Amino acid sequence: MPAWAGRNNGFDIHPHPLRRRNVRIPCRIPAQVEAEARAVRGVCTDLSLGGMLFVGPPLKAGQRVEVTLDMLHPGAVKLSGEVLGHRAPAAGPAMAIRFPRLGPRELKAINRFVAFQLA
């Protein structure tokens, strides 16, 4: 197969499966994650419109969770998510959480945070 196969004008037409759709911003936002009558506190160490990395006590992969981020502006933001899996960064045990559906308030809060951090 030629080197250009699967490309369109020099660009990949099939995105890499690990490529992120949303910009992830490094941060240190206090957070609480709740699932099945259990709540754990920790820190969100990166955030995007698609999800976050939560450093703190892990919950089971696949669990639906409610996340509260203690942002300075606009204040506490509540998000519905799902635990994708566990990570082991230098900061300690962590879990990747995705946000399958965000409402207008949540979208605005995260967009503002990302835009402020990129400015």
PDB file of N, CA and C in Angstrom, residues 1-105:
ATOM      1  N   MET A   1       0.845  -1.168   0.000  1.00  0.00           N
ATOM      2  CA  MET A   1       0.000   0.000   0.000  1.00  0.00           C
ATOM      3  C   MET A   1       0.901   1.245   0.000  1.00  0.00           C
ATOM      4  N   PRO A   2       0.590   2.247  -0.838  1.00  0.00           N
ATOM      5  CA  PRO A   2       1.421   3.448  -0.882  1.00  0.00           C
ATOM      6  C   PRO A   2       1.355   4.230   0.427  1.00  0.00           C
ATOM      7  N   ALA A   3       2.393   5.032   0.706  1.00  0.00           N
ATOM      8  CA  ALA A   3       2.487   5.809   1.940  1.00  0.00           C
ATOM      9  C   ALA A   3       1.330   6.794   2.084  1.00  0.00           C
ATOM     10  N   TRP A   4       0.778   7.239   0.961  1.00  0.00           N
ATOM     11  CA  TRP A   4      -0.283   8.244   1.045  1.00  0.00           C
ATOM     12  C   TRP A   4      -1.668   7.635   1.232  1.00  0.00           C
ATOM     13  N   ALA A   5      -1.771   6.297   1.216  1.00  0.00           N
ATOM     14  CA  ALA A   5      -3.079   5.645   1.375  1.00  0.00           C
ATOM     15  C   ALA A   5      -3.682   6.005   2.728  1.00  0.00           C
ATOM     16  N   GLY A   6      -4.984   6.260   2.741  1.00  0.00           N
ATOM     17  CA  GLY A   6      -5.660   6.638   3.973  1.00  0.00           C
ATOM     18  C   GLY A   6      -5.505   8.112   4.294  1.00  0.00           C
ATOM     19  N   ARG A   7      -4.983   8.874   3.350  1.00  0.00           N
ATOM     20  CA  ARG A   7      -4.789  10.312   3.562  1.00  0.00           C
ATOM     21  C   ARG A   7      -5.564  11.090   2.507  1.00  0.00           C
ATOM     22  N   ASN A   8      -5.883  12.304   2.834  1.00  0.00           N
ATOM     23  CA  ASN A   8      -6.602  13.183   1.943  1.00  0.00           C
ATOM     24  C   ASN A   8      -5.819  14.484   1.862  1.00  0.00           C
ATOM     25  N   ASN A   9      -5.210  14.758   0.720  1.00  0.00           N
ATOM     26  CA  ASN A   9      -4.382  15.959   0.550  1.00  0.00           C
ATOM     27  C   ASN A   9      -3.284  16.054   1.599  1.00  0.00           C
ATOM     28  N   GLY A  10      -2.707  14.921   1.976  1.00  0.00           N
ATOM     29  CA  GLY A  10      -1.615  14.927   2.939  1.00  0.00           C
ATOM     30  C   GLY A  10      -2.056  14.879   4.386  1.00  0.00           C
ATOM     31  N   PHE A  11      -3.358  14.901   4.650  1.00  0.00           N
ATOM     32  CA  PHE A  11      -3.863  14.867   6.021  1.00  0.00           C
ATOM     33  C   PHE A  11      -4.514  13.518   6.278  1.00  0.00           C
ATOM     34  N   ASP A  12      -4.357  13.021   7.498  1.00  0.00           N
ATOM     35  CA  ASP A  12      -5.018  11.763   7.860  1.00  0.00           C
ATOM     36  C   ASP A  12      -6.523  11.944   7.789  1.00  0.00           C
ATOM     37  N   ILE A  13      -7.205  11.009   7.151  1.00  0.00           N
ATOM     38  CA  ILE A  13      -8.665  11.086   7.117  1.00  0.00           C
ATOM     39  C   ILE A  13      -9.272  10.260   8.240  1.00  0.00           C
ATOM     40  N   HIS A  14      -8.456   9.456   8.912  1.00  0.00           N
ATOM     41  CA  HIS A  14      -8.905   8.684  10.061  1.00  0.00           C
ATOM     42  C   HIS A  14      -8.159   9.204  11.276  1.00  0.00           C
ATOM     43  N   PRO A  15      -8.848   9.880  12.209  1.00  0.00           N
ATOM     44  CA  PRO A  15      -8.152  10.427  13.369  1.00  0.00           C
ATOM     45  C   PRO A  15      -7.565   9.327  14.240  1.00  0.00           C
ATOM     46  N   HIS A  16      -6.482   9.637  14.896  1.00  0.00           N
ATOM     47  CA  HIS A  16      -5.838   8.714  15.816  1.00  0.00           C
ATOM     48  C   HIS A  16      -6.794   8.467  16.985  1.00  0.00           C
ATOM     49  N   PRO A  17      -6.975   7.224  17.435  1.00  0.00           N
ATOM     50  CA  PRO A  17      -7.960   6.942  18.482  1.00  0.00           C
ATOM     51  C   PRO A  17      -7.641   7.592  19.826  1.00  0.00           C
ATOM     52  N   LEU A  18      -6.383   7.938  20.089  1.00  0.00           N
ATOM     53  CA  LEU A  18      -6.026   8.551  21.361  1.00  0.00           C
ATOM     54  C   LEU A  18      -5.986  10.071  21.286  1.00  0.00           C
ATOM     55  N   ARG A  19      -6.201  10.639  20.114  1.00  0.00           N
ATOM     56  CA  ARG A  19      -6.184  12.091  19.966  1.00  0.00           C
ATOM     57  C   ARG A  19      -7.412  12.678  20.639  1.00  0.00           C
ATOM     58  N   ARG A  20      -7.210  13.709  21.425  1.00  0.00           N
ATOM     59  CA  ARG A  20      -8.319  14.317  22.156  1.00  0.00           C
ATOM     60  C   ARG A  20      -9.108  15.267  21.275  1.00  0.00           C
ATOM     61  N   ARG A  21     -10.410  15.329  21.519  1.00  0.00           N
ATOM     62  CA  ARG A  21     -11.274  16.252  20.784  1.00  0.00           C
ATOM     63  C   ARG A  21     -11.226  17.644  21.385  1.00  0.00           C
ATOM     64  N   ASN A  22     -10.947  17.736  22.689  1.00  0.00           N
ATOM     65  CA  ASN A  22     -10.989  19.005  23.401  1.00  0.00           C
ATOM     66  C   ASN A  22      -9.640  19.311  24.045  1.00  0.00           C
ATOM     67  N   VAL A  23      -9.336  20.588  24.139  1.00  0.00           N
ATOM     68  CA  VAL A  23      -8.098  21.031  24.782  1.00  0.00           C
ATOM     69  C   VAL A  23      -8.203  20.762  26.279  1.00  0.00           C
ATOM     70  N   ARG A  24      -7.194  20.107  26.829  1.00  0.00           N
ATOM     71  CA  ARG A  24      -7.136  19.868  28.273  1.00  0.00           C
ATOM     72  C   ARG A  24      -6.222  20.905  28.889  1.00  0.00           C
ATOM     73  N   ILE A  25      -6.698  21.514  29.975  1.00  0.00           N
ATOM     74  CA  ILE A  25      -5.953  22.566  30.643  1.00  0.00           C
ATOM     75  C   ILE A  25      -5.475  22.064  32.006  1.00  0.00           C
ATOM     76  N   PRO A  26      -4.164  22.151  32.270  1.00  0.00           N
ATOM     77  CA  PRO A  26      -3.669  21.787  33.606  1.00  0.00           C
ATOM     78  C   PRO A  26      -4.252  22.750  34.640  1.00  0.00           C
ATOM     79  N   CYS A  27      -4.617  22.226  35.801  1.00  0.00           N
ATOM     80  CA  CYS A  27      -5.206  23.068  36.838  1.00  0.00           C
ATOM     81  C   CYS A  27      -5.052  22.395  38.196  1.00  0.00           C
ATOM     82  N   ARG A  28      -5.539  23.050  39.228  1.00  0.00           N
ATOM     83  CA  ARG A  28      -5.581  22.485  40.584  1.00  0.00           C
ATOM     84  C   ARG A  28      -6.877  22.958  41.232  1.00  0.00           C
ATOM     85  N   ILE A  29      -7.995  22.412  40.789  1.00  0.00           N
ATOM     86  CA  ILE A  29      -9.303  22.817  41.263  1.00  0.00           C
ATOM     87  C   ILE A  29      -9.788  21.810  42.313  1.00  0.00           C
ATOM     88  N   PRO A  30     -10.101  22.275  43.532  1.00  0.00           N
ATOM     89  CA  PRO A  30     -10.668  21.360  44.523  1.00  0.00           C
ATOM     90  C   PRO A  30     -11.954  20.735  43.958  1.00  0.00           C
ATOM     91  N   ALA A  31     -12.115  19.432  44.195  1.00  0.00           N
ATOM     92  CA  ALA A  31     -13.258  18.727  43.610  1.00  0.00           C
ATOM     93  C   ALA A  31     -13.788  17.659  44.557  1.00  0.00           C
ATOM     94  N   GLN A  32     -15.065  17.358  44.373  1.00  0.00           N
ATOM     95  CA  GLN A  32     -15.686  16.243  45.083  1.00  0.00           C
ATOM     96  C   GLN A  32     -16.379  15.374  44.044  1.00  0.00           C
ATOM     97  N   VAL A  33     -16.227  14.062  44.182  1.00  0.00           N
ATOM     98  CA  VAL A  33     -16.861  13.117  43.269  1.00  0.00           C
ATOM     99  C   VAL A  33     -17.759  12.209  44.106  1.00  0.00           C
ATOM    100  N   GLU A  34     -19.032  12.095  43.683  1.00  0.00           N
ATOM    101  CA  GLU A  34     -20.004  11.275  44.405  1.00  0.00           C
ATOM    102  C   GLU A  34     -20.544  10.172  43.506  1.00  0.00           C
ATOM    103  N   ALA A  35     -20.689   8.975  44.114  1.00  0.00           N
ATOM    104  CA  ALA A  35     -21.291   7.831  43.406  1.00  0.00           C
ATOM    105  C   ALA A  35     -21.832   6.867  44.438  1.00  0.00           C
ATOM    106  N   GLU A  36     -23.072   6.429  44.221  1.00  0.00           N
ATOM    107  CA  GLU A  36     -23.681   5.402  45.078  1.00  0.00           C
ATOM    108  C   GLU A  36     -23.468   5.677  46.570  1.00  0.00           C
ATOM    109  N   ALA A  37     -23.876   6.834  47.026  1.00  0.00           N
ATOM    110  CA  ALA A  37     -23.822   7.227  48.442  1.00  0.00           C
ATOM    111  C   ALA A  37     -22.399   7.300  48.992  1.00  0.00           C
ATOM    112  N   ARG A  38     -21.412   7.416  48.135  1.00  0.00           N
ATOM    113  CA  ARG A  38     -20.023   7.587  48.576  1.00  0.00           C
ATOM    114  C   ARG A  38     -19.481   8.855  47.934  1.00  0.00           C
ATOM    115  N   ALA A  39     -18.846   9.697  48.733  1.00  0.00           N
ATOM    116  CA  ALA A  39     -18.255  10.933  48.225  1.00  0.00           C
ATOM    117  C   ALA A  39     -16.775  10.948  48.571  1.00  0.00           C
ATOM    118  N   VAL A  40     -15.956  11.341  47.599  1.00  0.00           N
ATOM    119  CA  VAL A  40     -14.509  11.461  47.825  1.00  0.00           C
ATOM    120  C   VAL A  40     -14.074  12.856  47.397  1.00  0.00           C
ATOM    121  N   ARG A  41     -13.112  13.397  48.138  1.00  0.00           N
ATOM    122  CA  ARG A  41     -12.578  14.717  47.819  1.00  0.00           C
ATOM    123  C   ARG A  41     -11.177  14.562  47.266  1.00  0.00           C
ATOM    124  N   GLY A  42     -10.836  15.480  46.351  1.00  0.00           N
ATOM    125  CA  GLY A  42      -9.518  15.469  45.742  1.00  0.00           C
ATOM    126  C   GLY A  42      -9.328  16.726  44.927  1.00  0.00           C
ATOM    127  N   VAL A  43      -8.525  16.606  43.876  1.00  0.00           N
ATOM    128  CA  VAL A  43      -8.181  17.755  43.040  1.00  0.00           C
ATOM    129  C   VAL A  43      -8.311  17.385  41.571  1.00  0.00           C
ATOM    130  N   CYS A  44      -8.945  18.273  40.811  1.00  0.00           N
ATOM    131  CA  CYS A  44      -8.975  18.142  39.357  1.00  0.00           C
ATOM    132  C   CYS A  44      -7.653  18.708  38.852  1.00  0.00           C
ATOM    133  N   THR A  45      -6.849  17.878  38.172  1.00  0.00           N
ATOM    134  CA  THR A  45      -5.533  18.338  37.711  1.00  0.00           C
ATOM    135  C   THR A  45      -5.491  18.670  36.228  1.00  0.00           C
ATOM    136  N   ASP A  46      -6.523  18.292  35.486  1.00  0.00           N
ATOM    137  CA  ASP A  46      -6.691  18.814  34.127  1.00  0.00           C
ATOM    138  C   ASP A  46      -8.164  18.735  33.770  1.00  0.00           C
ATOM    139  N   LEU A  47      -8.588  19.697  32.950  1.00  0.00           N
ATOM    140  CA  LEU A  47     -10.007  19.855  32.673  1.00  0.00           C
ATOM    141  C   LEU A  47     -10.222  20.221  31.215  1.00  0.00           C
ATOM    142  N   SER A  48     -11.273  19.662  30.633  1.00  0.00           N
ATOM    143  CA  SER A  48     -11.681  20.021  29.274  1.00  0.00           C
ATOM    144  C   SER A  48     -13.194  19.863  29.184  1.00  0.00           C
ATOM    145  N   LEU A  49     -13.748  20.208  28.038  1.00  0.00           N
ATOM    146  CA  LEU A  49     -15.178  20.011  27.831  1.00  0.00           C
ATOM    147  C   LEU A  49     -15.529  18.526  27.783  1.00  0.00           C
ATOM    148  N   GLY A  50     -14.550  17.677  27.532  1.00  0.00           N
ATOM    149  CA  GLY A  50     -14.804  16.244  27.428  1.00  0.00           C
ATOM    150  C   GLY A  50     -14.612  15.470  28.715  1.00  0.00           C
ATOM    151  N   GLY A  51     -13.889  16.059  29.679  1.00  0.00           N
ATOM    152  CA  GLY A  51     -13.647  15.320  30.911  1.00  0.00           C
ATOM    153  C   GLY A  51     -12.585  15.956  31.774  1.00  0.00           C
ATOM    154  N   MET A  52     -12.103  15.170  32.740  1.00  0.00           N
ATOM    155  CA  MET A  52     -11.117  15.671  33.687  1.00  0.00           C
ATOM    156  C   MET A  52     -10.295  14.522  34.252  1.00  0.00           C
ATOM    157  N   LEU A  53      -9.187  14.886  34.898  1.00  0.00           N
ATOM    158  CA  LEU A  53      -8.410  13.921  35.667  1.00  0.00           C
ATOM    159  C   LEU A  53      -8.564  14.312  37.126  1.00  0.00           C
ATOM    160  N   PHE A  54      -9.059  13.399  37.942  1.00  0.00           N
ATOM    161  CA  PHE A  54      -9.301  13.618  39.361  1.00  0.00           C
ATOM    162  C   PHE A  54      -8.248  12.873  40.147  1.00  0.00           C
ATOM    163  N   VAL A  55      -7.451  13.585  40.943  1.00  0.00           N
ATOM    164  CA  VAL A  55      -6.457  12.951  41.803  1.00  0.00           C
ATOM    165  C   VAL A  55      -7.068  12.858  43.195  1.00  0.00           C
ATOM    166  N   GLY A  56      -7.229  11.641  43.648  1.00  0.00           N
ATOM    167  CA  GLY A  56      -7.861  11.384  44.940  1.00  0.00           C
ATOM    168  C   GLY A  56      -8.273   9.931  44.999  1.00  0.00           C
ATOM    169  N   PRO A  57      -9.004   9.565  46.042  1.00  0.00           N
ATOM    170  CA  PRO A  57      -9.431   8.165  46.165  1.00  0.00           C
ATOM    171  C   PRO A  57     -10.240   7.721  44.943  1.00  0.00           C
ATOM    172  N   PRO A  58      -9.899   6.574  44.361  1.00  0.00           N
ATOM    173  CA  PRO A  58     -10.590   6.122  43.145  1.00  0.00           C
ATOM    174  C   PRO A  58     -11.933   5.456  43.433  1.00  0.00           C
ATOM    175  N   LEU A  59     -12.816   5.576  42.465  1.00  0.00           N
ATOM    176  CA  LEU A  59     -14.082   4.845  42.451  1.00  0.00           C
ATOM    177  C   LEU A  59     -14.007   3.838  41.309  1.00  0.00           C
ATOM    178  N   LYS A  60     -14.964   2.940  41.217  1.00  0.00           N
ATOM    179  CA  LYS A  60     -14.934   1.884  40.200  1.00  0.00           C
ATOM    180  C   LYS A  60     -15.066   2.442  38.782  1.00  0.00           C
ATOM    181  N   ALA A  61     -14.273   1.881  37.873  1.00  0.00           N
ATOM    182  CA  ALA A  61     -14.394   2.241  36.456  1.00  0.00           C
ATOM    183  C   ALA A  61     -15.788   1.863  35.976  1.00  0.00           C
ATOM    184  N   GLY A  62     -16.379   2.734  35.157  1.00  0.00           N
ATOM    185  CA  GLY A  62     -17.708   2.505  34.627  1.00  0.00           C
ATOM    186  C   GLY A  62     -18.810   3.128  35.467  1.00  0.00           C
ATOM    187  N   GLN A  63     -18.476   3.547  36.690  1.00  0.00           N
ATOM    188  CA  GLN A  63     -19.494   4.147  37.556  1.00  0.00           C
ATOM    189  C   GLN A  63     -19.900   5.524  37.063  1.00  0.00           C
ATOM    190  N   ARG A  64     -21.198   5.795  37.166  1.00  0.00           N
ATOM    191  CA  ARG A  64     -21.691   7.148  36.897  1.00  0.00           C
ATOM    192  C   ARG A  64     -21.455   7.955  38.165  1.00  0.00           C
ATOM    193  N   VAL A  65     -20.991   9.198  37.982  1.00  0.00           N
ATOM    194  CA  VAL A  65     -20.640  10.036  39.122  1.00  0.00           C
ATOM    195  C   VAL A  65     -21.191  11.447  38.951  1.00  0.00           C
ATOM    196  N   GLU A  66     -21.289  12.146  40.075  1.00  0.00           N
ATOM    197  CA  GLU A  66     -21.604  13.568  40.089  1.00  0.00           C
ATOM    198  C   GLU A  66     -20.362  14.268  40.615  1.00  0.00           C
ATOM    199  N   VAL A  67     -19.872  15.228  39.847  1.00  0.00           N
ATOM    200  CA  VAL A  67     -18.647  15.943  40.190  1.00  0.00           C
ATOM    201  C   VAL A  67     -19.009  17.376  40.555  1.00  0.00           C
ATOM    202  N   THR A  68     -18.423  17.874  41.650  1.00  0.00           N
ATOM    203  CA  THR A  68     -18.558  19.281  42.010  1.00  0.00           C
ATOM    204  C   THR A  68     -17.166  19.889  41.975  1.00  0.00           C
ATOM    205  N   LEU A  69     -16.980  20.892  41.105  1.00  0.00           N
ATOM    206  CA  LEU A  69     -15.712  21.614  41.011  1.00  0.00           C
ATOM    207  C   LEU A  69     -15.872  22.941  41.736  1.00  0.00           C
ATOM    208  N   ASP A  70     -14.982  23.231  42.659  1.00  0.00           N
ATOM    209  CA  ASP A  70     -15.016  24.484  43.420  1.00  0.00           C
ATOM    210  C   ASP A  70     -14.215  25.549  42.681  1.00  0.00           C
ATOM    211  N   MET A  71     -14.803  26.088  41.604  1.00  0.00           N
ATOM    212  CA  MET A  71     -14.142  27.105  40.792  1.00  0.00           C
ATOM    213  C   MET A  71     -14.358  28.478  41.429  1.00  0.00           C
ATOM    214  N   LEU A  72     -13.383  29.364  41.267  1.00  0.00           N
ATOM    215  CA  LEU A  72     -13.525  30.717  41.803  1.00  0.00           C
ATOM    216  C   LEU A  72     -14.668  31.447  41.122  1.00  0.00           C
ATOM    217  N   HIS A  73     -14.698  31.373  39.804  1.00  0.00           N
ATOM    218  CA  HIS A  73     -15.779  31.997  39.038  1.00  0.00           C
ATOM    219  C   HIS A  73     -16.297  30.942  38.074  1.00  0.00           C
ATOM    220  N   PRO A  74     -17.490  30.552  38.082  1.00  0.00           N
ATOM    221  CA  PRO A  74     -18.685  31.130  38.703  1.00  0.00           C
ATOM    222  C   PRO A  74     -19.019  30.536  40.059  1.00  0.00           C
ATOM    223  N   GLY A  75     -18.096  29.862  40.715  1.00  0.00           N
ATOM    224  CA  GLY A  75     -18.399  29.179  41.973  1.00  0.00           C
ATOM    225  C   GLY A  75     -18.455  27.683  41.736  1.00  0.00           C
ATOM    226  N   ALA A  76     -19.206  26.989  42.578  1.00  0.00           N
ATOM    227  CA  ALA A  76     -19.307  25.533  42.446  1.00  0.00           C
ATOM    228  C   ALA A  76     -20.049  25.162  41.159  1.00  0.00           C
ATOM    229  N   VAL A  77     -19.453  24.245  40.402  1.00  0.00           N
ATOM    230  CA  VAL A  77     -20.050  23.756  39.161  1.00  0.00           C
ATOM    231  C   VAL A  77     -20.277  22.261  39.318  1.00  0.00           C
ATOM    232  N   LYS A  78     -21.508  21.815  39.085  1.00  0.00           N
ATOM    233  CA  LYS A  78     -21.846  20.392  39.197  1.00  0.00           C
ATOM    234  C   LYS A  78     -21.940  19.779  37.810  1.00  0.00           C
ATOM    235  N   LEU A  79     -21.295  18.620  37.642  1.00  0.00           N
ATOM    236  CA  LEU A  79     -21.228  17.937  36.353  1.00  0.00           C
ATOM    237  C   LEU A  79     -21.555  16.463  36.526  1.00  0.00           C
ATOM    238  N   SER A  80     -22.238  15.898  35.563  1.00  0.00           N
ATOM    239  CA  SER A  80     -22.470  14.457  35.551  1.00  0.00           C
ATOM    240  C   SER A  80     -21.388  13.816  34.707  1.00  0.00           C
ATOM    241  N   GLY A  81     -20.852  12.707  35.188  1.00  0.00           N
ATOM    242  CA  GLY A  81     -19.779  12.057  34.454  1.00  0.00           C
ATOM    243  C   GLY A  81     -19.777  10.554  34.633  1.00  0.00           C
ATOM    244  N   GLU A  82     -18.736   9.963  34.086  1.00  0.00           N
ATOM    245  CA  GLU A  82     -18.537   8.518  34.169  1.00  0.00           C
ATOM    246  C   GLU A  82     -17.047   8.255  34.327  1.00  0.00           C
ATOM    247  N   VAL A  83     -16.698   7.373  35.253  1.00  0.00           N
ATOM    248  CA  VAL A  83     -15.293   7.012  35.467  1.00  0.00           C
ATOM    249  C   VAL A  83     -14.853   6.126  34.307  1.00  0.00           C
ATOM    250  N   LEU A  84     -13.858   6.614  33.549  1.00  0.00           N
ATOM    251  CA  LEU A  84     -13.340   5.836  32.419  1.00  0.00           C
ATOM    252  C   LEU A  84     -12.320   4.806  32.866  1.00  0.00           C
ATOM    253  N   GLY A  85     -11.480   5.185  33.792  1.00  0.00           N
ATOM    254  CA  GLY A  85     -10.427   4.279  34.229  1.00  0.00           C
ATOM    255  C   GLY A  85      -9.528   4.966  35.228  1.00  0.00           C
ATOM    256  N   HIS A  86      -8.505   4.234  35.656  1.00  0.00           N
ATOM    257  CA  HIS A  86      -7.592   4.736  36.673  1.00  0.00           C
ATOM    258  C   HIS A  86      -6.234   5.046  36.078  1.00  0.00           C
ATOM    259  N   ARG A  87      -5.566   6.022  36.665  1.00  0.00           N
ATOM    260  CA  ARG A  87      -4.224   6.431  36.251  1.00  0.00           C
ATOM    261  C   ARG A  87      -3.336   6.450  37.486  1.00  0.00           C
ATOM    262  N   ALA A  88      -2.038   6.485  37.267  1.00  0.00           N
ATOM    263  CA  ALA A  88      -1.097   6.546  38.385  1.00  0.00           C
ATOM    264  C   ALA A  88      -0.072   7.657  38.142  1.00  0.00           C
ATOM    265  N   PRO A  89      -0.518   8.924  38.138  1.00  0.00           N
ATOM    266  CA  PRO A  89       0.448  10.006  37.962  1.00  0.00           C
ATOM    267  C   PRO A  89       1.284  10.182  39.230  1.00  0.00           C
ATOM    268  N   ALA A  90       2.317  10.983  39.148  1.00  0.00           N
ATOM    269  CA  ALA A  90       3.200  11.219  40.288  1.00  0.00           C
ATOM    270  C   ALA A  90       2.448  11.801  41.481  1.00  0.00           C
ATOM    271  N   ALA A  91       1.338  12.499  41.227  1.00  0.00           N
ATOM    272  CA  ALA A  91       0.574  13.152  42.294  1.00  0.00           C
ATOM    273  C   ALA A  91      -0.205  12.156  43.157  1.00  0.00           C
ATOM    274  N   GLY A  92      -0.327  10.910  42.715  1.00  0.00           N
ATOM    275  CA  GLY A  92      -1.069   9.915  43.483  1.00  0.00           C
ATOM    276  C   GLY A  92      -2.136   9.241  42.647  1.00  0.00           C
ATOM    277  N   PRO A  93      -2.950   8.367  43.276  1.00  0.00           N
ATOM    278  CA  PRO A  93      -3.984   7.662  42.522  1.00  0.00           C
ATOM    279  C   PRO A  93      -4.961   8.649  41.888  1.00  0.00           C
ATOM    280  N   ALA A  94      -5.388   8.320  40.684  1.00  0.00           N
ATOM    281  CA  ALA A  94      -6.263   9.234  39.954  1.00  0.00           C
ATOM    282  C   ALA A  94      -7.238   8.446  39.100  1.00  0.00           C
ATOM    283  N   MET A  95      -8.296   9.141  38.662  1.00  0.00           N
ATOM    284  CA  MET A  95      -9.238   8.526  37.733  1.00  0.00           C
ATOM    285  C   MET A  95      -9.607   9.516  36.644  1.00  0.00           C
ATOM    286  N   ALA A  96      -9.707   8.993  35.437  1.00  0.00           N
ATOM    287  CA  ALA A  96     -10.161   9.790  34.299  1.00  0.00           C
ATOM    288  C   ALA A  96     -11.679   9.746  34.310  1.00  0.00           C
ATOM    289  N   ILE A  97     -12.294  10.925  34.216  1.00  0.00           N
ATOM    290  CA  ILE A  97     -13.747  11.040  34.223  1.00  0.00           C
ATOM    291  C   ILE A  97     -14.158  11.763  32.950  1.00  0.00           C
ATOM    292  N   ARG A  98     -15.135  11.209  32.243  1.00  0.00           N
ATOM    293  CA  ARG A  98     -15.627  11.885  31.042  1.00  0.00           C
ATOM    294  C   ARG A  98     -16.979  12.512  31.335  1.00  0.00           C
ATOM    295  N   PHE A  99     -17.267  13.585  30.590  1.00  0.00           N
ATOM    296  CA  PHE A  99     -18.548  14.275  30.708  1.00  0.00           C
ATOM    297  C   PHE A  99     -19.344  14.009  29.431  1.00  0.00           C
ATOM    298  N   PRO A 100     -20.261  13.041  29.448  1.00  0.00           N
ATOM    299  CA  PRO A 100     -20.990  12.723  28.214  1.00  0.00           C
ATOM    300  C   PRO A 100     -21.975  13.807  27.781  1.00  0.00           C
ATOM    301  N   ARG A 101     -22.555  14.515  28.746  1.00  0.00           N
ATOM    302  CA  ARG A 101     -23.528  15.566  28.410  1.00  0.00           C
ATOM    303  C   ARG A 101     -23.350  16.728  29.368  1.00  0.00           C
ATOM    304  N   LEU A 102     -23.118  17.909  28.815  1.00  0.00           N
ATOM    305  CA  LEU A 102     -23.014  19.114  29.624  1.00  0.00           C
ATOM    306  C   LEU A 102     -24.148  20.059  29.270  1.00  0.00           C
ATOM    307  N   GLY A 103     -24.731  20.687  30.283  1.00  0.00           N
ATOM    308  CA  GLY A 103     -25.772  21.683  30.056  1.00  0.00           C
ATOM    309  C   GLY A 103     -25.145  23.032  29.721  1.00  0.00           C
ATOM    310  N   PRO A 104     -25.956  24.013  29.360  1.00  0.00           N
ATOM    311  CA  PRO A 104     -25.452  25.335  28.973  1.00  0.00           C
ATOM    312  C   PRO A 104     -24.605  26.001  30.061  1.00  0.00           C
ATOM    313  N   ARG A 105     -25.034  25.897  31.330  1.00  0.00           N
ATOM    314  CA  ARG A 105     -24.274  26.531  32.422  1.00  0.00           C
ATOM    315  C   ARG A 105     -22.888  25.884  32.568  1.00  0.00           C
TER     316      ARG A 105
END
